[in-house]
mmCIF file of C-alpha atoms in Angstrom:
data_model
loop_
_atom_site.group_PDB
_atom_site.id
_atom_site.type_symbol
_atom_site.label_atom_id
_atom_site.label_comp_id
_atom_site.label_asym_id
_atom_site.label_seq_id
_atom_site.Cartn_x
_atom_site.Cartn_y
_atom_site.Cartn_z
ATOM 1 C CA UNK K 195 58.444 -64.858 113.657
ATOM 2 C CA UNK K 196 55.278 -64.396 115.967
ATOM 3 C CA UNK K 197 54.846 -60.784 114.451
ATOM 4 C CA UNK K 198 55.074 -61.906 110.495
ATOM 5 C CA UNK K 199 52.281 -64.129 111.808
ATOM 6 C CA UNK K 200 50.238 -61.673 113.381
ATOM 7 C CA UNK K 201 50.804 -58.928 110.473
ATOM 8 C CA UNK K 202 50.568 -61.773 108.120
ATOM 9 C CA UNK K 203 47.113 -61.947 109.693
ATOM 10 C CA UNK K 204 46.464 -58.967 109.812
ATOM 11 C CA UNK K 205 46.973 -57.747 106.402
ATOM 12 C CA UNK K 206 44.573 -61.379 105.459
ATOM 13 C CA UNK K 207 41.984 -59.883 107.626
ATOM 14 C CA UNK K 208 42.302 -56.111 105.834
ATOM 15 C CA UNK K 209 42.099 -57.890 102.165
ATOM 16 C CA UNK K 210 38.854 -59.742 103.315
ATOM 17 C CA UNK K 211 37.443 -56.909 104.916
ATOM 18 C CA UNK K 212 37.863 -54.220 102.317
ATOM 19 C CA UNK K 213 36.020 -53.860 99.433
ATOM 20 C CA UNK K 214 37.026 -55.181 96.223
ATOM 21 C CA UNK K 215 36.714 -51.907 94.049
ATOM 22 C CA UNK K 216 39.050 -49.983 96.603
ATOM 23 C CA UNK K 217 41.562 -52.583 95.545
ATOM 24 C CA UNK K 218 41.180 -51.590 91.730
ATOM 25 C CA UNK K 219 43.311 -48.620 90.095
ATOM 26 C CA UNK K 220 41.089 -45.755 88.469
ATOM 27 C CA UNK K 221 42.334 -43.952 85.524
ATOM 28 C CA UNK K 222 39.422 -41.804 85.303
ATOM 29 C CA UNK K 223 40.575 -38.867 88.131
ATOM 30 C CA UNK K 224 44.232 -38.758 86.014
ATOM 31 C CA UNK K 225 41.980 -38.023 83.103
ATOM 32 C CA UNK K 226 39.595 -35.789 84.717
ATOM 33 C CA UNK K 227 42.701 -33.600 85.939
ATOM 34 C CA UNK K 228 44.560 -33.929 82.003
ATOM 35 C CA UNK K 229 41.039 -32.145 81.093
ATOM 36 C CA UNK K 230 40.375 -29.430 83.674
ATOM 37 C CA UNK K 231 43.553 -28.272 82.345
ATOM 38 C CA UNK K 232 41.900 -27.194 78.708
ATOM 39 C CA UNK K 233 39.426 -24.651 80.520
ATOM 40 C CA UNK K 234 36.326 -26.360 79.919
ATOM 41 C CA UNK K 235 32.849 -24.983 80.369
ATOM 42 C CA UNK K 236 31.142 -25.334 83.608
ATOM 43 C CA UNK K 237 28.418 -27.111 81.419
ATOM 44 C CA UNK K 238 31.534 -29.377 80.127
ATOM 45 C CA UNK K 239 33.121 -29.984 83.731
ATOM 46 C CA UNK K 240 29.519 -31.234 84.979
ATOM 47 C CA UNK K 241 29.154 -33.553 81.812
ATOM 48 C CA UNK K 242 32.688 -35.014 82.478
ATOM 49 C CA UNK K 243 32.031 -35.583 86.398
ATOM 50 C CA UNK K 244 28.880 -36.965 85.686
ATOM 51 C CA UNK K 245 30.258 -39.773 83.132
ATOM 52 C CA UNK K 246 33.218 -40.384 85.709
ATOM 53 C CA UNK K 247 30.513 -41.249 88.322
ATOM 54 C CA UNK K 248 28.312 -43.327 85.813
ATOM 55 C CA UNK K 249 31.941 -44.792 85.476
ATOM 56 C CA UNK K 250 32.430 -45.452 89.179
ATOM 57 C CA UNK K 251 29.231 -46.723 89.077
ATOM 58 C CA UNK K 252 30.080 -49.551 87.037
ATOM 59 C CA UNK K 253 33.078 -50.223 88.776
ATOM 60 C CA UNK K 254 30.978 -50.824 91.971
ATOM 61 C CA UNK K 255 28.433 -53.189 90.269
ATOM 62 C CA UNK K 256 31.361 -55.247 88.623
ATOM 63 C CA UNK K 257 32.423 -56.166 91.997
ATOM 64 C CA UNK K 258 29.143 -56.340 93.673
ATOM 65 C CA UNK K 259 27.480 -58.885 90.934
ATOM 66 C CA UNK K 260 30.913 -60.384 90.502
ATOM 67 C CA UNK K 261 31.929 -59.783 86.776
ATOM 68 C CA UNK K 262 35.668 -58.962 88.025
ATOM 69 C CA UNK K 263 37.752 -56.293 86.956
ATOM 70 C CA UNK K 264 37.839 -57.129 83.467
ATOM 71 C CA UNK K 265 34.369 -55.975 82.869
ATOM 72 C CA UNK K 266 34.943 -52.594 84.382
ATOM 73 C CA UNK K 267 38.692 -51.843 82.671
ATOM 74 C CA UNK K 268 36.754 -52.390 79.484
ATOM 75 C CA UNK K 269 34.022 -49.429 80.079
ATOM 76 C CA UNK K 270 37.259 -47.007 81.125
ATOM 77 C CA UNK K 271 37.283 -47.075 76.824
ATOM 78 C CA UNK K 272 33.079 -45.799 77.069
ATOM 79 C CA UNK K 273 34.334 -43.262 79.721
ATOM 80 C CA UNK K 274 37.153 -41.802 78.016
ATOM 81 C CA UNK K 275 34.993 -41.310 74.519
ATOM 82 C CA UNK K 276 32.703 -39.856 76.453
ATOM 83 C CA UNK K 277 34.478 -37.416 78.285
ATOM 84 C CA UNK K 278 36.340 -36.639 75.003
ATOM 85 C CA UNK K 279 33.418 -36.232 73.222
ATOM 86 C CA UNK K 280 32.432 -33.283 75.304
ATOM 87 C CA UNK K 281 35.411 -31.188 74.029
ATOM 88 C CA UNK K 282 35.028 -28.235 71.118
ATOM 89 C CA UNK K 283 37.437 -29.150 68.296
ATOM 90 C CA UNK K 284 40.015 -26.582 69.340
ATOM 91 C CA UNK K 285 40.376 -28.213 73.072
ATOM 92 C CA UNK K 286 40.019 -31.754 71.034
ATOM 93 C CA UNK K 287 42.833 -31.186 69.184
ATOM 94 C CA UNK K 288 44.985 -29.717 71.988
ATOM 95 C CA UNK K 289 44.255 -33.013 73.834
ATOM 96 C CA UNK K 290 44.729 -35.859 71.313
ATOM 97 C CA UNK K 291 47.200 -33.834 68.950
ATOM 98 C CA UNK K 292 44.946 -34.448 66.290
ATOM 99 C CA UNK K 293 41.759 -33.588 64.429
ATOM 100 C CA UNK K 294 38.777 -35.740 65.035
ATOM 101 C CA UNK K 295 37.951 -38.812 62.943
ATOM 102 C CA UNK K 296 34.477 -38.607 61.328
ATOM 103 C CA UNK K 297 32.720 -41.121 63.831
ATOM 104 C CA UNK K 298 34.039 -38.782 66.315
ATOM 105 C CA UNK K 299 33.071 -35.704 64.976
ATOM 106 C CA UNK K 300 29.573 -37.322 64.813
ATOM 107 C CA UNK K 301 29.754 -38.479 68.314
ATOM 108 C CA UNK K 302 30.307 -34.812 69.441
ATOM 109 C CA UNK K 303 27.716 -33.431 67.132
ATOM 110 C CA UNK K 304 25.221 -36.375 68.720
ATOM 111 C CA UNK K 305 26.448 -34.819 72.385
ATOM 112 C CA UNK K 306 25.542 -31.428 70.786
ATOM 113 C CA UNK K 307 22.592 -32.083 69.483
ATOM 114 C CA UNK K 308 21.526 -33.533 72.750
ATOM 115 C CA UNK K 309 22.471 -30.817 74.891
ATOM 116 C CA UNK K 310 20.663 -28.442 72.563
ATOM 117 C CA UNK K 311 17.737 -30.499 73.030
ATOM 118 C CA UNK K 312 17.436 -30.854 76.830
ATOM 119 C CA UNK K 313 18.245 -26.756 76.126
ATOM 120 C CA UNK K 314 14.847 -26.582 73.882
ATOM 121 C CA UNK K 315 12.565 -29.254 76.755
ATOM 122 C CA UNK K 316 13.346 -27.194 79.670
ATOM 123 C CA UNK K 317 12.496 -23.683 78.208
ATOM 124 C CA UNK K 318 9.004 -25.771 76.700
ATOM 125 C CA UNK K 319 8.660 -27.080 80.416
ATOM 126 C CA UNK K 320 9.072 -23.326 81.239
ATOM 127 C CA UNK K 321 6.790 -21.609 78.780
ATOM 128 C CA UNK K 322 4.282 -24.224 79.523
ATOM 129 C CA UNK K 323 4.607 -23.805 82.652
ATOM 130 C CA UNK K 324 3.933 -19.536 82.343
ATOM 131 C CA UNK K 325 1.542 -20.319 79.786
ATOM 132 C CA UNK K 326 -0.654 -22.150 82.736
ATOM 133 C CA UNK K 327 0.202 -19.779 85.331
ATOM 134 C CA UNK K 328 -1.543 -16.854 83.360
ATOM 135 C CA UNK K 329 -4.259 -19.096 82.311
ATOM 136 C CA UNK K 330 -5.440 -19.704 86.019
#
């Protein structure tokens, strides 16, 4: 009996102790391994891993300001279209078993067009930067 108390105790003192998030189950790592397995890019892997930590990142703040889980098993739905949206049709397909709908074919042409862009801005930042080099 006195050790059920004590372990009873025990475990009370662990649950008030620990954080809150640690406590909550994270489907984004069984997703993140489900896509390594279509060979993405490098480019792709780093897009993924950085909308799993934006992810993560929410999950934190939902227990820090209080909004409970609810509010952060809603955004695994933003997280997964996300890291979907980064795959090429062929790798889309071989993950969903389907082709894409047109909002998500959209969505992926959006992520494109984006990429392309921060693509265009750096080399700018770069010619810009040459262009003042040689001025000097």
């Amino acid at each position: 009996m006195k050790r059920t108390v004590i372990f009873a105790a025990c475990l009370l003192a662990l649950g008030l102790l620990a954080p809150r998030a640690a406590a909550c189950w994270d489907n984004t790592d069984e997703m993140v391994v489900k896509l390594k397995k279509l060979d993405l890019t490098t480019q792709q892997l780093k897009d993924v891993f950085a909308y799993q930590k934006e992810h993560k990142e929410v999950v934190d703040r939902a227990h820090r300001e209080g909004l409970g889980c609810r509010y952060h098993e809603n955004h695994d739905a933003v997280f997964e279209k996300k890291a979907i949206g980064v795959l090429n049709d062929g790798q889309f397909k071989k993950y969903t078993g389907r082709e894409r709908t047109e909002v998500e074919s959209l969505e992926h042409e959006n992520y494109l067009l984006k990429k392309r862009i921060e693509e265009l801005e750096k080399r700018i930042r770069e010619l810009e930067a040459a262009l003042k080099a040689r001025d000097k």
